[in-house]
mmCIF file of C-alpha atoms in Angstrom:
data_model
loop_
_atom_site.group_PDB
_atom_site.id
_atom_site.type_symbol
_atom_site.label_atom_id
_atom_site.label_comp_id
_atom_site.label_asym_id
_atom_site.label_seq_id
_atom_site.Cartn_x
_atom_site.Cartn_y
_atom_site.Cartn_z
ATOM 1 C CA UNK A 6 -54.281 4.072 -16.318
ATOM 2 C CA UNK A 7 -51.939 1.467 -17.547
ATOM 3 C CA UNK A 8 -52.208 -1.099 -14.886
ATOM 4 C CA UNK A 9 -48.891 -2.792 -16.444
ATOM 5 C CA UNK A 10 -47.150 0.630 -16.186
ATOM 6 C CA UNK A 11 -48.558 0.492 -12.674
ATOM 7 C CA UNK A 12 -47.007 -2.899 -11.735
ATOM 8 C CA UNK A 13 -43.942 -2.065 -13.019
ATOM 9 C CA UNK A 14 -43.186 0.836 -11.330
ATOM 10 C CA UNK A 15 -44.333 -1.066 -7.813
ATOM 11 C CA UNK A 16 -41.596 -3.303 -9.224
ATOM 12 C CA UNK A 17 -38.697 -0.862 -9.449
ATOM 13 C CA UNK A 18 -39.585 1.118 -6.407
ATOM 14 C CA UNK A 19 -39.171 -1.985 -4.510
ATOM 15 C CA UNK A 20 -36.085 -2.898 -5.792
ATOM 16 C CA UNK A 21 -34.740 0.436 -5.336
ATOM 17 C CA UNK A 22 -36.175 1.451 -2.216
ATOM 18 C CA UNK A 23 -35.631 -1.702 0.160
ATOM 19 C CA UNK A 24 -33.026 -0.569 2.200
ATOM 20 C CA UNK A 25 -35.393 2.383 2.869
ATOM 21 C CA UNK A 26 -37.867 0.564 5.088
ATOM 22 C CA UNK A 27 -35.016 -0.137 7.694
ATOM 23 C CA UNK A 28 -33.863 3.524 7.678
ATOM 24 C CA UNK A 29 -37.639 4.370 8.395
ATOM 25 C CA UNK A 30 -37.590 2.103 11.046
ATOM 26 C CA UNK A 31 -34.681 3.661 12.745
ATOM 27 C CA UNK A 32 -35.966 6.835 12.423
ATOM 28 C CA UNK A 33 -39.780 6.252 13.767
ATOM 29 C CA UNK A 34 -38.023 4.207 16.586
ATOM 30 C CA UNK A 35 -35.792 7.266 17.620
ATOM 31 C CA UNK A 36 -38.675 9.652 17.401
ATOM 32 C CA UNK A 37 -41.092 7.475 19.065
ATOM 33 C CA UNK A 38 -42.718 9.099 22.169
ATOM 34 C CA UNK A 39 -41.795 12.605 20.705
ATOM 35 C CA UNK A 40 -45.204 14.620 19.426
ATOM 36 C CA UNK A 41 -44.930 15.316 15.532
ATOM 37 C CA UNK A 42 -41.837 12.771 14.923
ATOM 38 C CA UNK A 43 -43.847 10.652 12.873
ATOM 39 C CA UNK A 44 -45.575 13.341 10.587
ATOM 40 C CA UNK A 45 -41.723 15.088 10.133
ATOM 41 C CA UNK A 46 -40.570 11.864 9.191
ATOM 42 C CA UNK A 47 -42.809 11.114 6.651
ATOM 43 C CA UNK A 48 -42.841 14.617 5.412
ATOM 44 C CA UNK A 49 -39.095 14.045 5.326
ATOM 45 C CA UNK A 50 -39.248 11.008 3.399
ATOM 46 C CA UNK A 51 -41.181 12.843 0.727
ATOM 47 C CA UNK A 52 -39.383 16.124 0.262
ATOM 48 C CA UNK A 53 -36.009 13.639 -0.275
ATOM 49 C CA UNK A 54 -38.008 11.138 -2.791
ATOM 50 C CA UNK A 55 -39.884 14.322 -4.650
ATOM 51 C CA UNK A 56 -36.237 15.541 -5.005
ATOM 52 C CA UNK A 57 -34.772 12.138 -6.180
ATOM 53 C CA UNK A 58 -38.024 12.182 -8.769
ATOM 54 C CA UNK A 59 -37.133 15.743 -9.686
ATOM 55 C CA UNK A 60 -33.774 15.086 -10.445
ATOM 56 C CA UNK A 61 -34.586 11.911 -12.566
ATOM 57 C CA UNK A 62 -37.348 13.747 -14.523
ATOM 58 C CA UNK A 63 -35.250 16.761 -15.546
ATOM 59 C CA UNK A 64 -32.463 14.288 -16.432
ATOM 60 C CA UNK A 65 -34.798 11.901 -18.612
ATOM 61 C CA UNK A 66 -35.578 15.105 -20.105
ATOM 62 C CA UNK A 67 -31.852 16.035 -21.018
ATOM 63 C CA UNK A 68 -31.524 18.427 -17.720
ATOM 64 C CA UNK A 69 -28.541 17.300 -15.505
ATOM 65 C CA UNK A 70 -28.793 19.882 -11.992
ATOM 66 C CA UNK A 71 -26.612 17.245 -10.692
ATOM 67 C CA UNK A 72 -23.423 16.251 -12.918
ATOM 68 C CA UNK A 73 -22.837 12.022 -12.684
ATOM 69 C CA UNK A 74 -19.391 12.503 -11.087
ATOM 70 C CA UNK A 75 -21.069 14.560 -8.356
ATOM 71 C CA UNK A 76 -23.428 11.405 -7.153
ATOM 72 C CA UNK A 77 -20.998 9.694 -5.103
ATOM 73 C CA UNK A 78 -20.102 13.039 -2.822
ATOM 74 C CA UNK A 79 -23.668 12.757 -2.182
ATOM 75 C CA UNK A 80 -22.376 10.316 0.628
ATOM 76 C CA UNK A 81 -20.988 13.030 2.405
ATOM 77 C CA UNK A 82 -24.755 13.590 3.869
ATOM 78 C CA UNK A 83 -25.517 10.429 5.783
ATOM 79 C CA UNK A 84 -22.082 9.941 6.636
ATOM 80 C CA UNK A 85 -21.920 13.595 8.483
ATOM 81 C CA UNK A 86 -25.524 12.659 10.178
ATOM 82 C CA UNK A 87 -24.510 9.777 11.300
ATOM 83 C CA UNK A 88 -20.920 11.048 12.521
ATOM 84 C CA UNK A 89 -23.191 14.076 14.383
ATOM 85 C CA UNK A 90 -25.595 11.025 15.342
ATOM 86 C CA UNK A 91 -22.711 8.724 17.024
ATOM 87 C CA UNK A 92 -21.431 12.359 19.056
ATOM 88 C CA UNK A 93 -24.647 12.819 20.510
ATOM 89 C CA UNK A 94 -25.441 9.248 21.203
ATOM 90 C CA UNK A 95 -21.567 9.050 22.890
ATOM 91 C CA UNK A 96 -22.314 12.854 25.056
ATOM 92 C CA UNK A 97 -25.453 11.648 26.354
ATOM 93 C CA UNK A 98 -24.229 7.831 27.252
ATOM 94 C CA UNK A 99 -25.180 8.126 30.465
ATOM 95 C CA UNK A 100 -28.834 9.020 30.239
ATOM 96 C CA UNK A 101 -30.941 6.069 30.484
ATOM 97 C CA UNK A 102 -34.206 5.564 31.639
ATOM 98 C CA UNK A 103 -35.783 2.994 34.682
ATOM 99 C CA UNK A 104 -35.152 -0.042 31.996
ATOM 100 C CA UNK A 105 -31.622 1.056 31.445
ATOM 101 C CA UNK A 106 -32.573 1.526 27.628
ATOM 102 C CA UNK A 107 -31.239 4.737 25.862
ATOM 103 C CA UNK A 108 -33.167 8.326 26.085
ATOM 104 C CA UNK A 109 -33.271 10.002 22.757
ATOM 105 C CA UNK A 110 -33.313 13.917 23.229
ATOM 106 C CA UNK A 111 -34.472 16.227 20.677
ATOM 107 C CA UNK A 112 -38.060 15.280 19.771
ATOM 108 C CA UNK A 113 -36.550 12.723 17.119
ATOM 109 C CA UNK A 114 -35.063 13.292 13.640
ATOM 110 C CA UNK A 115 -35.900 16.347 12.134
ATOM 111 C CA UNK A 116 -37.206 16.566 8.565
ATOM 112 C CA UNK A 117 -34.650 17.897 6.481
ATOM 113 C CA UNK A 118 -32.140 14.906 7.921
ATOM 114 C CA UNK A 119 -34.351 12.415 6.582
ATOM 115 C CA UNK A 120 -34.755 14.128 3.200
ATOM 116 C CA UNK A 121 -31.299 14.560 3.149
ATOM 117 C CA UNK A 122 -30.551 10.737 3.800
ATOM 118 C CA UNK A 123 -33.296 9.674 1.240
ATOM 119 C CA UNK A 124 -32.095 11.789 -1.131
ATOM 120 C CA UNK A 125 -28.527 10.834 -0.460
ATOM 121 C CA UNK A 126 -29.540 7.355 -0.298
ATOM 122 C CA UNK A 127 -31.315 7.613 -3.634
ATOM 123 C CA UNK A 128 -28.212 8.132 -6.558
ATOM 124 C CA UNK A 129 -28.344 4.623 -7.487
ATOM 125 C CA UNK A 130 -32.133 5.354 -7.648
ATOM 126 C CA UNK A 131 -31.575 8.152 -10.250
ATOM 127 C CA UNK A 132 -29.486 6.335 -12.061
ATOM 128 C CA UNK A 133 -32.274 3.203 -12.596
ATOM 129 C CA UNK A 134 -35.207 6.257 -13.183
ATOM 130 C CA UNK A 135 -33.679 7.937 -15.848
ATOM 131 C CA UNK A 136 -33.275 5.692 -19.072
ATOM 132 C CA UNK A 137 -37.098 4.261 -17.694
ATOM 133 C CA UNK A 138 -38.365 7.756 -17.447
ATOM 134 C CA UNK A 139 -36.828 8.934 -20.866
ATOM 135 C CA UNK A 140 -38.524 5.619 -22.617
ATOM 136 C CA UNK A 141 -41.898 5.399 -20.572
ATOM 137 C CA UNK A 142 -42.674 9.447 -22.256
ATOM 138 C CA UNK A 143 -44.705 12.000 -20.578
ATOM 139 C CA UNK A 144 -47.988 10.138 -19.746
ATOM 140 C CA UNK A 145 -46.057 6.988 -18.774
ATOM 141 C CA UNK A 146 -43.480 8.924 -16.387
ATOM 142 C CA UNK A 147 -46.546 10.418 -14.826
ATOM 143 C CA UNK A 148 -48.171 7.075 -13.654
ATOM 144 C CA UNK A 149 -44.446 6.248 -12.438
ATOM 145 C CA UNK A 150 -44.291 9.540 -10.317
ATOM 146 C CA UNK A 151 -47.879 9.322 -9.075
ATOM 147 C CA UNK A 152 -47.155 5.202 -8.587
ATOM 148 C CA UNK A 153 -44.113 6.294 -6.978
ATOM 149 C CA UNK A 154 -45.605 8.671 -4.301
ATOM 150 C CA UNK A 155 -47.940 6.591 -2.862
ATOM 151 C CA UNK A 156 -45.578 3.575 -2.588
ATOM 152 C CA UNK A 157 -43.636 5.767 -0.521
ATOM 153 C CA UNK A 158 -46.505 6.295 1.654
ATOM 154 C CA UNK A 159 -46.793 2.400 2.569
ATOM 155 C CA UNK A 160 -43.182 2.260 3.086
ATOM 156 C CA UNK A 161 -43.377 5.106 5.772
ATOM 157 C CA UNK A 162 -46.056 2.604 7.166
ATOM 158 C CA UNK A 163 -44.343 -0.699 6.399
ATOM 159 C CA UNK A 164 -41.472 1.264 8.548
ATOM 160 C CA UNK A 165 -43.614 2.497 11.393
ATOM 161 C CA UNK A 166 -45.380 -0.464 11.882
ATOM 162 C CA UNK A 167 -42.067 -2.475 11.963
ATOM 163 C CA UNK A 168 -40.809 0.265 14.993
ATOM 164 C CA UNK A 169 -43.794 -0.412 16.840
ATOM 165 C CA UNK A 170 -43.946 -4.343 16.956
ATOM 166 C CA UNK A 171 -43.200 -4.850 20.809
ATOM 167 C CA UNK A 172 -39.993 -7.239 20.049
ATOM 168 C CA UNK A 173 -38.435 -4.909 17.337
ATOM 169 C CA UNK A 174 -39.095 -1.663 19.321
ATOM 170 C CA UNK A 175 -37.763 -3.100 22.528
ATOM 171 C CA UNK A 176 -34.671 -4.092 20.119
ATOM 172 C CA UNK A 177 -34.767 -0.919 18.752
ATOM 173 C CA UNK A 178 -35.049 0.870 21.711
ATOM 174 C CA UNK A 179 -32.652 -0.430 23.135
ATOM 175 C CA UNK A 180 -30.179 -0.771 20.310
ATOM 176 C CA UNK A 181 -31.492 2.233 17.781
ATOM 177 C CA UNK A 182 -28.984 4.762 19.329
ATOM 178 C CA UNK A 183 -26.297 2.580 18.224
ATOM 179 C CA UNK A 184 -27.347 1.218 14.903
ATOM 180 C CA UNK A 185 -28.692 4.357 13.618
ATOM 181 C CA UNK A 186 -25.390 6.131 13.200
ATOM 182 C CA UNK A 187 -23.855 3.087 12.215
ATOM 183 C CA UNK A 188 -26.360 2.330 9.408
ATOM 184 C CA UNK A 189 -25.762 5.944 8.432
ATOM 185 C CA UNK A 190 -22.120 6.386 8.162
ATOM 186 C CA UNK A 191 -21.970 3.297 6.309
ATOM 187 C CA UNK A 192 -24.266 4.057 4.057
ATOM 188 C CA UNK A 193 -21.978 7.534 3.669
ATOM 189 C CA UNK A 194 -18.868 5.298 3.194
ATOM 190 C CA UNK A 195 -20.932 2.843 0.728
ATOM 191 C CA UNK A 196 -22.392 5.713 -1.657
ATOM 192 C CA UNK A 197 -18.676 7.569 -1.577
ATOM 193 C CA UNK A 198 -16.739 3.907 -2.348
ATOM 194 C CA UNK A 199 -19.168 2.646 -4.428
ATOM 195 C CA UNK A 200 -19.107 5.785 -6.742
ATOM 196 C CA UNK A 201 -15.374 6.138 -6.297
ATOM 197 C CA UNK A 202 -15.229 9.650 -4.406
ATOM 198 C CA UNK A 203 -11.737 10.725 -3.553
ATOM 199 C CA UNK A 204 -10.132 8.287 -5.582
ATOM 200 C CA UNK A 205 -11.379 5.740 -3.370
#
């Protein structure tokens, strides 16, 4: 194994994957205390990467499932989780706990919603893959899937472990039900500006 190719690719996932650690966070802090939130999470995390790689390896290849001008609506996803986040967090106001910090209800996020934020979150990501993928040829693009999928592993960690430090989980814990759907929909009204949905 190339252990240039390796580096590399540790490079780029970084850089293109940052912004994921605090969306981990957020989630492993809402699902904390709920049995199986942290193993749907991760799972979550990889269905929505293995679908960003997917995507990016067909399209290196000359596939396109997903058309450029359709990236941007891809926005559409956090922005409607984190409009159905803000709802419940605004119904269920009143329900605190003996601190007075926020109950979450529901056993934490579910795994599709964080594959569906990852992968929403990840059209800028396909867009950097692609021309590397289509260069790097087969055996190359395989040590930058395999590099890929265990990164995303220590991110899922990097994310949990930030959720559980006793200052940033009584932040979170107190704060999460807030910033969640506000790190959501504007990451919905980013990806749909940025890509100029609408005609915005």
């Amino acid at each position: 194994m190339n252990l240039g190719i390796v580096a590399q690719a540790a490079g780029l996932f970084a850089v293109t994957n940052i912004d994921d650690i605090l969306l981990l966070s957020l989630f492993f802090a809402q699902g904390a205390g709920h049995r199986g939130s942290a193993r749907r999470i991760t799972l979550g995390q990889y269905v929505g990467f293995a679908a960003i790689l997917a995507v990016a390896v067909a399209a290196a290849f000359g596939a396109t499932f997903l058309p450029e001008s359709a990236i941007p609506y891809l926005g559409l996803l956090p922005l409607a989780l984190g409009l159905k986040s803000a709802w419940h967090t605004w119904k269920h106001r009143e329900d605190k706990d003996e601190d007075g910090e926020q109950q979450t209800a529901g056993g934490g996020p579910r795994t599709l919603e964080v594959a569906a934020v990852t992968f929403a979150n990840g059209g800028d990501n396909i867009g950097v893959y692609v021309p590397v993928f289509a260069t790097a040829g087969l055996g190359g693009m395989s040590v930058y899937a395999v590099a890929f999928l265990a990164l995303v592993a220590v991110w899922c960690f990097a994310g949990r472990f930030f959720a559980t430090r006793p200052v940033i989980a009584k932040a979170l814990s107190r704060w999460g039900h807030v910033l969640l759907p506000l790190v959501l929909i504007t990451l919905g009204l980013l990806i749909l500006v940025e890509g100029g949905a609408f005609g915005l």
